[in-house]
Short mmCIF file of C-alpha atoms and ligand atoms in Angstrom, two decimals:
data_model
loop_
_atom_site.label_atom_id
_atom_site.label_comp_id
_atom_site.label_asym_id
_atom_site.label_seq_id
_atom_site.Cartn_x
_atom_site.Cartn_y
_atom_site.Cartn_z
CA MET A 17 14.06 10.62 -2.11
CA ASP A 18 14.85 7.54 0.05
CA ASP A 19 12.84 8.87 3.19
CA LYS A 20 10.01 10.72 1.65
CA VAL A 21 6.53 9.33 1.35
CA TRP A 22 5.39 10.70 -1.85
CA ASP A 23 1.14 10.84 -2.25
CA VAL A 24 1.49 9.55 -5.99
CA LEU A 25 4.26 8.49 -8.24
CA ILE A 26 3.71 8.58 -11.49
CA ILE A 27 5.90 6.61 -14.08
CA GLY A 28 5.88 8.13 -17.63
CA SER A 29 5.55 11.80 -19.25
CA GLY A 30 3.22 11.26 -21.89
CA ILE A 31 -0.56 12.32 -22.10
CA ALA A 32 -2.13 9.73 -19.91
CA GLY A 33 0.55 10.47 -16.82
CA LEU A 34 0.27 14.29 -17.34
CA SER A 35 -3.56 14.39 -17.65
CA ALA A 36 -3.73 12.55 -14.13
CA ALA A 37 -0.93 14.49 -12.60
CA VAL A 38 -2.67 17.61 -13.65
CA ARG A 39 -5.65 16.53 -11.23
CA LEU A 40 -3.63 15.29 -8.47
CA ALA A 41 -1.75 18.36 -8.13
CA ARG A 42 -4.55 20.07 -6.56
CA LYS A 43 -4.73 17.65 -3.58
CA TYR A 44 -1.27 15.74 -3.55
CA ASP A 45 2.80 15.90 -3.84
CA VAL A 46 3.19 14.30 -6.74
CA LEU A 47 6.42 12.54 -8.33
CA LEU A 48 6.84 12.05 -12.03
CA VAL A 49 9.54 9.73 -12.84
CA THR A 50 10.83 9.49 -16.44
CA LYS A 51 13.20 7.41 -18.14
CA GLY A 52 14.35 9.75 -20.94
CA LYS A 53 13.66 13.55 -21.04
CA LEU A 54 9.90 14.78 -20.45
CA TYR A 55 9.19 15.11 -24.13
CA ASP A 56 10.86 11.60 -24.92
CA CYS A 57 7.66 9.69 -25.35
CA ASN A 58 5.45 8.58 -28.09
CA THR A 59 2.73 11.56 -27.26
CA ASP A 60 5.24 13.99 -28.30
CA ILE A 61 5.70 12.46 -31.75
CA ALA A 62 2.15 11.94 -32.70
CA GLN A 63 1.41 13.13 -35.87
CA GLY A 64 -2.30 12.62 -37.33
CA GLY A 65 -4.23 13.63 -34.03
CA ILE A 66 -6.65 13.44 -31.55
CA ALA A 67 -10.23 11.72 -32.57
CA VAL A 68 -13.10 13.51 -30.87
CA ALA A 69 -17.11 14.03 -31.53
CA LEU A 70 -16.83 17.65 -31.55
CA GLY A 71 -18.07 18.44 -34.95
CA GLU A 72 -21.47 19.28 -35.69
CA GLU A 73 -22.56 16.25 -37.56
CA ASP A 74 -20.66 13.99 -35.23
CA SER A 75 -22.04 12.12 -32.14
CA PRO A 76 -20.37 9.83 -29.33
CA PHE A 77 -22.52 7.41 -30.56
CA THR A 78 -20.97 7.04 -34.03
CA HIS A 79 -17.92 7.59 -32.75
CA PHE A 80 -18.52 4.34 -30.46
CA GLN A 81 -20.05 2.55 -33.80
CA ASP A 82 -16.54 3.47 -35.70
CA THR A 83 -14.67 2.24 -32.75
CA MET A 84 -16.37 -0.91 -32.15
CA SER A 85 -16.04 -1.96 -35.82
CA ALA A 86 -12.19 -1.04 -36.00
CA GLY A 87 -11.98 -3.21 -32.85
CA ASP A 88 -13.17 -5.65 -34.56
CA TYR A 89 -16.08 -5.91 -31.86
CA LEU A 90 -13.99 -7.01 -28.78
CA CYS A 91 -14.23 -3.44 -27.44
CA ARG A 92 -15.27 -3.44 -23.87
CA GLU A 93 -18.67 -1.47 -24.07
CA ASP A 94 -18.43 0.68 -20.78
CA ALA A 95 -14.90 1.75 -21.27
CA LEU A 96 -15.67 2.97 -24.72
CA LYS A 97 -18.87 4.45 -23.72
CA VAL A 98 -16.65 6.80 -21.56
CA LEU A 99 -14.43 7.46 -23.91
CA VAL A 100 -16.46 8.96 -26.48
CA GLU A 101 -18.82 10.54 -24.05
CA GLU A 102 -16.29 12.31 -22.20
CA GLY A 103 -13.89 12.86 -24.70
CA PRO A 104 -15.35 15.99 -25.93
CA VAL A 105 -15.32 17.85 -22.91
CA CYS A 106 -11.49 16.72 -22.02
CA VAL A 107 -10.70 17.93 -25.28
CA LYS A 108 -12.22 21.39 -24.74
CA GLU A 109 -10.28 21.65 -21.48
CA LEU A 110 -7.05 21.18 -23.33
CA ILE A 111 -8.27 23.72 -25.92
CA ASP A 112 -8.81 25.94 -22.62
CA TRP A 113 -5.22 25.07 -21.82
CA GLY A 114 -3.89 26.66 -24.73
CA ALA A 115 -3.73 23.62 -27.37
CA ASN A 116 -3.55 25.29 -30.86
CA PHE A 117 -5.61 22.97 -32.96
CA ASP A 118 -5.74 23.66 -36.61
CA ARG A 119 -8.90 25.84 -37.87
CA GLU A 120 -10.62 26.67 -41.06
CA GLY A 121 -11.58 30.21 -40.22
CA GLU A 122 -12.80 30.20 -36.99
CA ASN A 123 -14.03 26.52 -37.00
CA LEU A 124 -11.67 23.42 -35.77
CA ASP A 125 -10.44 21.60 -39.10
CA PHE A 126 -11.49 17.98 -38.77
CA ALA A 127 -8.95 15.62 -40.44
CA LYS A 128 -10.31 11.93 -41.91
CA GLU A 129 -8.03 8.59 -41.21
CA GLY A 130 -9.05 5.02 -41.56
CA ALA A 131 -12.37 3.41 -40.58
CA HIS A 132 -13.68 6.98 -39.57
CA THR A 133 -17.16 7.38 -41.05
CA ILE A 134 -17.01 10.98 -40.41
CA ARG A 135 -13.96 13.50 -40.66
CA ARG A 136 -13.35 13.69 -36.49
CA ILE A 137 -9.54 14.14 -36.26
CA LEU A 138 -8.01 17.04 -34.41
CA HIS A 139 -4.84 18.10 -35.49
CA ALA A 140 -2.13 20.79 -35.03
CA HIS A 141 0.48 22.37 -37.16
CA GLY A 142 -0.50 19.91 -39.69
CA ASP A 143 1.19 16.80 -38.19
CA ALA A 144 2.71 17.78 -35.23
CA THR A 145 -0.63 17.24 -32.71
CA GLY A 146 1.48 15.24 -30.23
CA HIS A 147 4.02 18.09 -29.55
CA GLU A 148 1.18 20.44 -29.20
CA ILE A 149 -1.03 18.41 -26.69
CA GLU A 150 2.49 17.57 -24.83
CA LYS A 151 3.63 21.24 -24.59
CA THR A 152 0.32 22.46 -23.58
CA LEU A 153 0.11 19.74 -20.73
CA LEU A 154 3.49 20.39 -19.30
CA ILE A 155 2.90 24.11 -19.10
CA LYS A 156 -0.07 23.35 -17.19
CA VAL A 157 1.10 20.74 -14.78
CA ARG A 158 4.00 23.30 -14.26
CA GLU A 159 1.78 25.69 -12.77
CA PHE A 160 1.50 23.10 -9.89
CA LYS A 161 4.88 23.44 -7.31
CA ASN A 162 4.02 20.24 -5.57
CA VAL A 163 4.70 18.17 -9.05
CA TYR A 164 8.37 17.36 -8.86
CA PHE A 165 9.61 15.83 -12.07
CA LEU A 166 12.66 13.33 -12.22
CA GLU A 167 14.31 12.74 -15.65
CA ASN A 168 16.66 10.03 -16.95
CA THR A 169 15.52 7.98 -14.33
CA ILE A 170 14.27 4.20 -14.81
CA CYS A 171 11.67 2.10 -12.64
CA LEU A 172 12.93 -1.28 -12.33
CA LYS A 173 10.27 -2.43 -9.83
CA VAL A 174 7.09 -1.81 -8.57
CA GLU A 175 7.26 -2.92 -4.73
CA VAL A 176 4.13 -4.83 -3.63
CA LYS A 177 3.44 -6.62 -0.19
CA ASN A 178 0.43 -8.77 0.44
CA ASN A 179 -1.42 -7.15 -2.78
CA VAL A 180 -0.80 -3.88 -2.08
CA CYS A 181 1.48 -1.27 -3.77
CA TRP A 182 3.97 0.74 -1.76
CA GLY A 183 6.33 2.60 -4.24
CA ALA A 184 9.26 1.52 -6.63
CA ILE A 185 13.00 0.99 -7.28
CA CYS A 186 14.30 3.23 -9.60
CA PHE A 187 17.50 3.82 -11.31
CA ASP A 188 18.47 7.65 -11.62
CA ASN A 189 21.10 7.83 -14.60
CA ASN A 190 22.03 11.22 -13.67
CA GLU A 191 23.40 10.01 -10.25
CA LYS A 192 23.95 6.97 -11.29
CA LYS A 193 22.47 5.42 -8.03
CA ILE A 194 19.75 3.36 -7.28
CA LEU A 195 16.35 5.11 -5.34
CA LYS A 196 13.97 3.63 -2.97
CA ILE A 197 10.77 5.65 -4.08
CA ASN A 198 7.99 5.36 -1.22
CA SER A 199 4.60 6.19 -2.48
CA ARG A 200 1.03 5.84 -1.26
CA VAL A 201 -0.35 5.50 -5.06
CA LEU A 202 1.65 4.66 -8.00
CA ILE A 203 0.88 5.18 -11.36
CA LEU A 204 1.98 3.24 -14.55
CA ALA A 205 1.62 5.27 -17.59
CA THR A 206 4.84 4.10 -19.58
CA GLY A 207 3.57 4.28 -22.81
CA GLY A 208 4.14 1.53 -25.58
CA ALA A 209 6.45 -1.29 -26.69
CA GLY A 210 6.82 -0.84 -30.37
CA GLN A 211 10.64 -0.61 -29.80
CA LEU A 212 10.39 -4.80 -29.50
CA TYR A 213 10.33 -4.68 -32.80
CA MET A 214 12.69 -4.37 -35.75
CA ARG A 215 10.51 -1.57 -37.30
CA THR A 216 8.44 0.75 -35.64
CA THR A 217 6.92 4.20 -35.39
CA ASN A 218 7.65 4.54 -31.61
CA SER A 219 10.03 6.35 -29.61
CA LEU A 220 13.33 5.09 -28.81
CA PHE A 221 11.82 4.73 -24.86
CA SER A 222 8.94 2.36 -25.91
CA THR A 223 9.98 -0.39 -24.43
CA GLY A 224 6.95 -2.17 -22.83
CA ASP A 225 8.76 -1.56 -19.52
CA GLY A 226 5.39 -0.82 -17.73
CA HIS A 227 3.51 -4.02 -19.23
CA PHE A 228 6.43 -5.83 -17.22
CA LEU A 229 6.51 -4.14 -13.94
CA GLY A 230 2.65 -4.69 -13.99
CA PHE A 231 2.86 -7.95 -14.60
CA ASP A 232 5.91 -8.65 -12.04
CA ALA A 233 4.01 -6.87 -9.49
CA GLY A 234 1.20 -9.47 -9.38
CA ALA A 235 -1.25 -7.45 -11.75
CA ILE A 236 -3.35 -9.11 -14.08
CA LEU A 237 -2.49 -8.22 -18.23
CA GLU A 238 -5.02 -8.66 -20.95
CA ASP A 239 -4.86 -9.17 -24.49
CA MET A 240 -1.18 -8.78 -24.87
CA GLU A 241 -1.12 -10.70 -28.43
CA PHE A 242 -3.08 -7.71 -30.02
CA VAL A 243 -0.62 -5.53 -31.23
CA GLN A 244 -1.09 -2.74 -34.34
CA PHE A 245 1.31 -2.62 -37.17
CA HIS A 246 0.83 0.97 -38.61
CA PRO A 247 0.45 0.35 -42.76
CA THR A 248 2.83 3.23 -43.76
CA ALA A 249 6.37 3.80 -41.96
CA PHE A 250 8.75 5.30 -44.33
CA ALA A 251 11.05 2.52 -46.15
CA LYS A 252 13.73 3.59 -47.84
CA GLU A 253 16.87 1.88 -47.67
CA GLY A 254 19.57 3.40 -45.36
CA ALA A 255 16.95 5.81 -43.94
CA PRO A 256 15.13 5.46 -40.42
CA THR A 257 11.83 4.25 -39.73
CA PHE A 258 9.25 6.75 -39.11
CA LEU A 259 5.45 7.29 -39.34
CA LEU A 260 3.74 8.98 -42.35
CA THR A 261 0.57 9.97 -40.86
CA GLU A 262 -2.98 8.31 -41.82
CA ALA A 263 -4.01 11.56 -42.47
CA MET A 264 -2.09 11.35 -45.72
CA ARG A 265 -4.55 8.72 -46.77
CA GLY A 266 -7.51 10.57 -45.17
CA GLU A 267 -6.46 13.31 -47.60
CA GLY A 268 -6.80 11.17 -50.30
CA GLY A 269 -3.24 9.59 -50.69
CA ILE A 270 -2.87 6.25 -52.47
CA LEU A 271 -0.96 2.95 -51.89
CA ARG A 272 0.61 1.49 -54.93
CA ASN A 273 2.54 -1.88 -55.34
CA ASN A 274 5.80 -2.01 -57.03
CA LYS A 275 3.59 -2.48 -60.36
CA GLY A 276 2.38 1.20 -59.86
CA GLU A 277 -1.03 -0.81 -59.04
CA ARG A 278 -3.61 0.51 -56.66
CA PHE A 279 -3.93 -2.64 -54.59
CA VAL A 280 -5.88 -2.13 -51.37
CA TYR A 281 -9.79 -2.61 -53.12
CA ARG A 282 -8.46 -5.90 -53.72
CA TYR A 283 -8.50 -6.70 -50.13
CA HIS A 284 -11.43 -4.16 -48.45
CA PRO A 285 -14.20 -1.84 -49.94
CA LEU A 286 -13.01 0.68 -47.99
CA GLY A 287 -9.45 0.55 -50.00
CA GLU A 288 -7.00 2.56 -48.49
CA LEU A 289 -9.15 3.57 -45.27
CA ALA A 290 -9.85 0.34 -44.26
CA PRO A 291 -9.15 -0.72 -40.93
CA ARG A 292 -5.29 -0.85 -40.17
CA ASP A 293 -4.81 -4.23 -39.57
CA ILE A 294 -6.48 -4.94 -43.00
CA VAL A 295 -4.14 -2.73 -44.85
CA SER A 296 -1.00 -3.62 -43.04
CA ARG A 297 -2.13 -7.15 -44.14
CA ALA A 298 -2.70 -6.27 -47.32
CA ILE A 299 0.61 -4.33 -47.84
CA PHE A 300 2.44 -7.31 -46.36
CA THR A 301 0.75 -9.64 -48.64
CA GLU A 302 1.88 -7.44 -51.61
CA MET A 303 5.47 -7.35 -50.81
CA LYS A 304 5.27 -10.85 -49.76
CA GLU A 305 4.07 -11.83 -53.54
CA SER A 306 6.31 -9.39 -55.09
CA GLY A 307 9.30 -9.59 -53.40
CA ALA A 308 9.34 -6.08 -52.99
CA GLN A 309 10.66 -4.29 -49.62
CA CYS A 310 8.18 -1.61 -49.64
CA VAL A 311 4.70 -0.41 -51.38
CA TYR A 312 4.44 3.28 -52.31
CA LEU A 313 2.38 6.17 -50.99
CA ASP A 314 1.48 8.58 -53.79
CA MET A 315 0.67 11.83 -53.07
CA THR A 316 1.86 13.54 -56.37
CA HIS A 317 -1.73 14.17 -57.64
CA PHE A 318 -2.01 17.43 -54.69
CA LYS A 319 -0.30 20.86 -55.27
CA ARG A 320 2.87 21.14 -53.79
CA SER A 321 1.66 24.21 -51.43
CA PHE A 322 -1.23 22.21 -50.00
CA LEU A 323 1.38 19.25 -49.11
CA GLU A 324 3.78 21.71 -47.42
CA ASN A 325 1.23 23.20 -45.88
CA ARG A 326 -0.78 20.37 -44.65
CA PHE A 327 2.05 17.98 -43.68
CA PRO A 328 5.01 20.55 -42.94
CA THR A 329 6.94 18.14 -40.88
CA LEU A 330 6.98 15.33 -43.22
CA PHE A 331 7.32 17.29 -46.39
CA LYS A 332 10.57 18.36 -45.05
CA LYS A 333 11.65 14.94 -43.46
CA CYS A 334 10.95 13.10 -46.69
CA LEU A 335 12.96 15.73 -48.41
CA GLU A 336 15.73 15.02 -46.20
CA TYR A 337 16.33 11.66 -47.16
CA GLY A 338 15.54 12.33 -51.09
CA ILE A 339 11.92 11.92 -51.72
CA ASP A 340 9.98 15.01 -52.68
CA ILE A 341 6.69 13.95 -51.94
CA SER A 342 5.02 16.39 -54.90
CA LYS A 343 6.78 14.31 -57.31
CA ASP A 344 7.97 11.28 -55.94
CA TYR A 345 6.38 8.19 -54.50
CA ILE A 346 6.88 7.48 -51.04
CA PRO A 347 8.33 4.22 -50.19
CA VAL A 348 6.34 2.66 -47.02
CA ALA A 349 6.00 -0.71 -45.45
CA PRO A 350 4.18 -1.62 -42.01
CA ALA A 351 5.74 -1.04 -38.74
CA ALA A 352 4.73 -1.89 -35.27
CA HIS A 353 2.81 1.10 -34.03
CA TYR A 354 0.78 0.26 -30.83
CA ILE A 355 0.04 -2.35 -28.66
CA MET A 356 -3.76 -2.99 -27.56
CA GLY A 357 -3.22 -5.12 -24.66
CA GLY A 358 -1.56 -4.14 -21.44
CA ILE A 359 -2.65 -4.11 -17.59
CA LYS A 360 -5.89 -4.69 -17.21
CA THR A 361 -7.77 -1.72 -15.66
CA ASP A 362 -11.44 -0.55 -14.84
CA THR A 363 -12.65 2.87 -16.32
CA PHE A 364 -11.00 4.09 -12.97
CA GLY A 365 -7.34 2.99 -13.83
CA ARG A 366 -7.44 0.53 -10.86
CA THR A 367 -5.45 -2.44 -11.54
CA THR A 368 -6.02 -5.93 -9.78
CA VAL A 369 -3.17 -4.83 -7.29
CA LYS A 370 -4.22 -2.24 -4.09
CA ASN A 371 -2.57 1.10 -5.02
CA LEU A 372 -1.42 0.60 -8.42
CA PHE A 373 -3.05 2.36 -11.09
CA ALA A 374 -2.49 2.11 -14.81
CA CYS A 375 -3.32 4.70 -17.79
CA GLY A 376 -2.66 5.04 -21.15
CA GLU A 377 -0.87 2.33 -23.76
CA CYS A 378 0.56 0.37 -21.05
CA ALA A 379 -2.99 -0.22 -19.66
CA CYS A 380 -5.84 -1.95 -21.29
CA THR A 381 -8.93 -0.49 -20.44
CA GLY A 382 -10.45 -2.50 -23.11
CA VAL A 383 -11.45 0.31 -25.51
CA HIS A 384 -9.65 -0.46 -28.43
CA GLY A 385 -10.69 -4.27 -28.77
CA ALA A 386 -8.70 -6.23 -31.16
CA ASN A 387 -7.41 -3.32 -33.33
CA ARG A 388 -7.29 0.51 -32.31
CA LEU A 389 -9.19 3.22 -34.37
CA ALA A 390 -6.94 5.67 -35.76
CA SER A 391 -6.12 8.53 -33.58
CA ASN A 392 -8.30 7.37 -30.29
CA SER A 393 -4.94 7.20 -28.20
CA LEU A 394 -4.29 10.31 -27.41
CA LEU A 395 -8.14 10.68 -26.44
CA GLU A 396 -7.85 7.67 -24.20
CA GLY A 397 -4.41 8.76 -22.35
CA LEU A 398 -6.31 12.09 -22.02
CA VAL A 399 -9.75 10.98 -20.84
CA PHE A 400 -8.39 7.97 -18.33
CA GLY A 401 -5.55 9.92 -17.25
CA LYS A 402 -8.19 12.45 -16.02
CA ARG A 403 -10.59 9.88 -14.43
CA LEU A 404 -8.09 8.26 -12.64
CA GLY A 405 -6.74 11.72 -11.19
CA GLY A 406 -10.45 12.64 -10.40
CA TYR A 407 -11.00 9.36 -8.29
CA LEU A 408 -7.76 9.59 -6.39
CA LEU A 409 -8.94 13.31 -5.47
CA GLU A 410 -12.01 11.70 -3.88
CA MET A 411 -10.16 8.90 -1.96
CA ASP A 412 -8.52 8.93 1.13
CA ILE A 413 -5.33 7.71 0.37
CA ASN A 414 -3.34 7.97 3.40
CA SER A 415 -4.65 5.01 4.99
CA GLY A 416 -2.40 1.95 5.93
CA ILE A 417 1.02 3.60 4.50
CA LYS A 418 3.98 2.61 6.63
CA ASP A 419 6.93 4.84 6.01
CA ASN A 420 10.01 4.04 4.32
CA PHE A 421 9.04 -0.01 3.92
CA ILE A 422 11.53 -0.84 0.94
CA GLY A 423 14.13 -2.97 1.55
CA ASN A 424 17.88 -3.12 0.19
CA GLY A 425 19.70 -5.35 -1.99
CA TYR A 426 17.96 -5.47 -5.02
CA PHE A 427 19.89 -4.41 -7.69
CA LYS A 428 23.36 -3.67 -8.19
CA GLU A 429 25.34 -1.32 -10.49
CA ASP A 430 27.48 -3.89 -12.12
CA GLU A 431 27.99 -5.16 -15.57
CA CYS A 432 25.60 -7.39 -17.39
CA PRO A 433 26.99 -9.90 -19.76
CA PHE A 434 24.17 -8.77 -22.59
CA GLY A 435 24.56 -5.79 -24.54
CA ASP A 436 22.68 -4.58 -27.63
CA GLU A 437 23.30 -7.00 -30.16
CA ILE A 438 20.90 -9.55 -28.44
CA PHE A 439 18.52 -6.89 -28.06
CA LEU A 440 18.62 -6.52 -31.75
CA GLU A 441 18.12 -10.36 -32.29
CA LEU A 442 15.19 -9.85 -29.99
CA LYS A 443 13.80 -7.08 -32.39
CA LYS A 444 14.23 -9.25 -35.70
CA ARG A 445 12.40 -12.63 -34.18
CA MET A 446 9.49 -10.26 -33.17
CA TRP A 447 9.32 -8.77 -36.52
CA TYR A 448 9.58 -12.15 -38.36
CA GLN A 449 8.00 -14.30 -35.92
CA VAL A 450 5.20 -12.44 -33.59
CA GLY A 451 4.79 -9.95 -36.57
CA ILE A 452 2.03 -8.87 -38.68
CA ILE A 453 1.20 -12.54 -39.79
CA ARG A 454 2.40 -15.54 -37.14
CA ASP A 455 2.29 -19.21 -36.95
CA GLU A 456 2.85 -21.68 -34.47
CA GLU A 457 6.14 -22.85 -35.49
CA GLY A 458 7.64 -19.21 -35.48
CA LEU A 459 5.70 -18.38 -32.10
CA LYS A 460 7.14 -21.39 -30.48
CA SER A 461 10.97 -20.36 -31.99
CA ALA A 462 10.80 -17.07 -30.67
CA LEU A 463 9.19 -18.26 -27.22
CA SER A 464 12.01 -20.29 -26.55
CA PHE A 465 14.62 -17.89 -27.77
CA ILE A 466 13.33 -15.43 -25.19
CA ARG A 467 12.80 -17.93 -22.46
CA GLU A 468 16.46 -18.74 -22.73
CA LYS A 469 17.64 -15.24 -22.08
CA LEU A 470 15.38 -14.30 -19.85
CA ASP A 471 16.72 -17.47 -17.43
CA LEU A 472 19.85 -16.13 -17.84
CA LEU A 473 18.97 -12.12 -17.18
CA GLN A 474 17.14 -13.36 -14.14
CA LYS A 475 20.31 -14.94 -12.32
CA SER A 476 21.75 -11.50 -12.44
CA LYS A 477 21.09 -8.59 -10.06
CA SER A 478 22.58 -5.78 -12.53
CA VAL A 479 20.46 -2.92 -13.41
CA SER A 480 21.14 -3.28 -16.85
CA CYS A 481 20.38 -7.02 -17.10
CA ARG A 482 17.27 -5.55 -15.23
CA VAL A 483 16.27 -3.22 -18.12
CA TYR A 484 16.81 -6.07 -20.48
CA GLU A 485 14.79 -8.36 -18.47
CA MET A 486 11.91 -6.09 -18.81
CA ILE A 487 12.37 -5.66 -22.32
CA PHE A 488 12.34 -9.49 -22.89
CA GLY A 489 9.37 -9.88 -20.23
CA THR A 490 7.18 -8.04 -22.01
CA ALA A 491 8.08 -9.55 -25.38
CA TYR A 492 7.43 -12.87 -23.70
CA LEU A 493 3.99 -12.08 -22.83
CA ILE A 494 3.16 -10.73 -26.10
CA THR A 495 4.56 -13.86 -28.04
CA LEU A 496 2.93 -16.62 -25.20
CA ALA A 497 -0.25 -15.14 -25.83
CA ALA A 498 0.06 -15.12 -29.30
CA LEU A 499 0.85 -18.65 -29.04
CA ASN A 500 -2.10 -19.18 -26.90
CA ARG A 501 -4.96 -17.56 -28.93
CA ARG A 502 -5.19 -19.98 -31.97
CA CYS A 503 -7.44 -17.94 -33.95
CA SER A 504 -7.17 -14.37 -36.03
CA ARG A 505 -8.95 -11.31 -34.79
CA GLY A 506 -7.98 -7.74 -35.39
CA GLY A 507 -4.39 -7.27 -34.85
CA HIS A 508 -3.21 -10.93 -34.27
CA PHE A 509 -3.64 -12.81 -37.19
CA ARG A 510 -2.12 -16.65 -37.26
CA SER A 511 -1.99 -18.25 -40.66
CA ASP A 512 -2.23 -21.36 -39.30
CA PHE A 513 -5.87 -20.51 -37.92
CA PRO A 514 -7.00 -17.68 -40.05
CA THR A 515 -10.76 -17.49 -38.70
CA LYS A 516 -12.27 -16.30 -35.61
CA GLY A 517 -13.07 -19.75 -34.17
CA GLU A 518 -14.02 -20.21 -30.74
CA CYS A 519 -11.25 -18.42 -28.96
CA GLY A 520 -12.02 -15.45 -31.28
CA ASN A 521 -14.70 -14.10 -29.19
CA MET A 522 -12.66 -14.27 -26.10
CA HIS A 523 -10.17 -12.23 -24.33
CA LEU A 524 -7.11 -13.65 -22.70
CA ASP A 525 -5.73 -12.46 -19.42
CA LEU A 526 -2.03 -13.30 -18.20
CA LYS A 527 -1.21 -13.46 -14.35
CA LYS A 528 2.09 -14.51 -12.70
CA ASP A 529 1.68 -17.10 -10.04
CA MET A 530 4.60 -18.60 -8.19
CA GLY A 531 6.50 -17.84 -11.12
CA GLU A 532 4.57 -19.36 -13.45
CA VAL A 533 2.24 -17.65 -16.21
CA ILE A 534 -1.35 -18.39 -15.64
CA LYS A 535 -3.86 -18.04 -18.68
CA VAL A 536 -7.38 -17.17 -18.62
CA PHE A 537 -9.70 -16.86 -21.83
CA TRP A 538 -12.73 -15.35 -20.78
CA GLU A 539 -15.67 -14.18 -22.70
CA GLU A 540 -17.96 -10.88 -22.08
C1 SIN B 692 -0.97 8.37 -37.43
O1 SIN B 692 -0.95 9.68 -37.70
O2 SIN B 692 -1.38 7.66 -38.71
C2 SIN B 692 -1.24 7.90 -36.03
C3 SIN B 692 -2.44 8.17 -35.52
C4 SIN B 692 -2.60 7.09 -34.60
O3 SIN B 692 -1.99 6.11 -34.31
O4 SIN B 692 -3.68 7.09 -34.07
#
């Protein structure tokens, strides 16, 4: 491993990395490294579906408008145009490769979710859409013999000299050894950061590594304060937190407070199907005012057979925890779900570091603006992974590579004085102080806690400390951005600055410079 120079190294096995790998395999030797098993990613557990303008009454233009409106008009227009216009071709290709989306007779069955003005969400096996897509892409990628997989291996550092990326240092948890992986091109496709929060819908592996790796390598990160909290995650005491897809509300599910009242229309005319940031804040406010630990999702007006058929996974899962959704209200509360901010890229996945690319949730193409429209994330991974792959196929990536460049002595496999209790403390702080409703006092307190831990972690060279450093590093960047954006927009709400104010129209870039974080607000 240490001697080979790979054409392309991809970090992450979700939809974006796989979508890129399928193209790249036509020309290049690709190594795909992933922290867990191949299926351990947010793509695999995605429920609701993939939004795409394929229906007869739909159009890319309407999809564009809905995304803009949910994104609170902060979406980057060029990227969003690419998403909605190239989406249909990418999804048709996925269907040709065997993705079996649910149908009504011969025709694709489109579902509705929040802030969509039309039914445009494709789903598979009711509520197991992500698994169908992940499986299809993995089967497709495996047709190519020049794509190699390395599971249980975590990327610790992206290697950069003079703003050019040369590969990465990883830790192979199978063999318990450090790997120096030389590559001509590196793609970060590590997914989300939901696990930085106490309550999350994300896979256990979504700890925001890619965001920190990109930042540490010198790339610009954009809009890190925009975190989306999904309104409805299971919230029964003693049970795990898991997502209850927005498609349940799309089908007519009703949100009730602890008095049984349907409350969301008091907050927005679209009620249960208002944009997610609004519904989450409405639930949060109801819970705060009543002192209750949850609100309820009411599906009891549907026939049992419909629920078993349309939401088979969730029907069984809720039953496991004593909730029969055809008879009982489901206890729900918001949970961290998606980060709109990330490594700034153009529409070909290029970052501000040469030979370093990013796609999927760890990237910020700008399509989601301040709040992502439901079911746009799988589409983003698919479309921008493909574009990035296509771009690299056209390039001469062989120029300028030096073999075996990476030095020794970065990380050692010794003990780290930190344990999981400190990670739990971070998750609590992020939830309470950098969560759905934020203010200066809480953000400052979280920031100083994180800074103090980061200072300790950065003194160590142990692999485990580096893993925590990546987690705390991304948490630091989210908190710093949230503290500096003294206004409210989309997923970022400051109780001390509740209006859009002046900075509401701006984007916020973060970049490392001589050990400091440079902050730049800019307007399109
Ligand atoms: C859901 O099924 O509600 C999640 C879909 C998404 O986050 O886009």
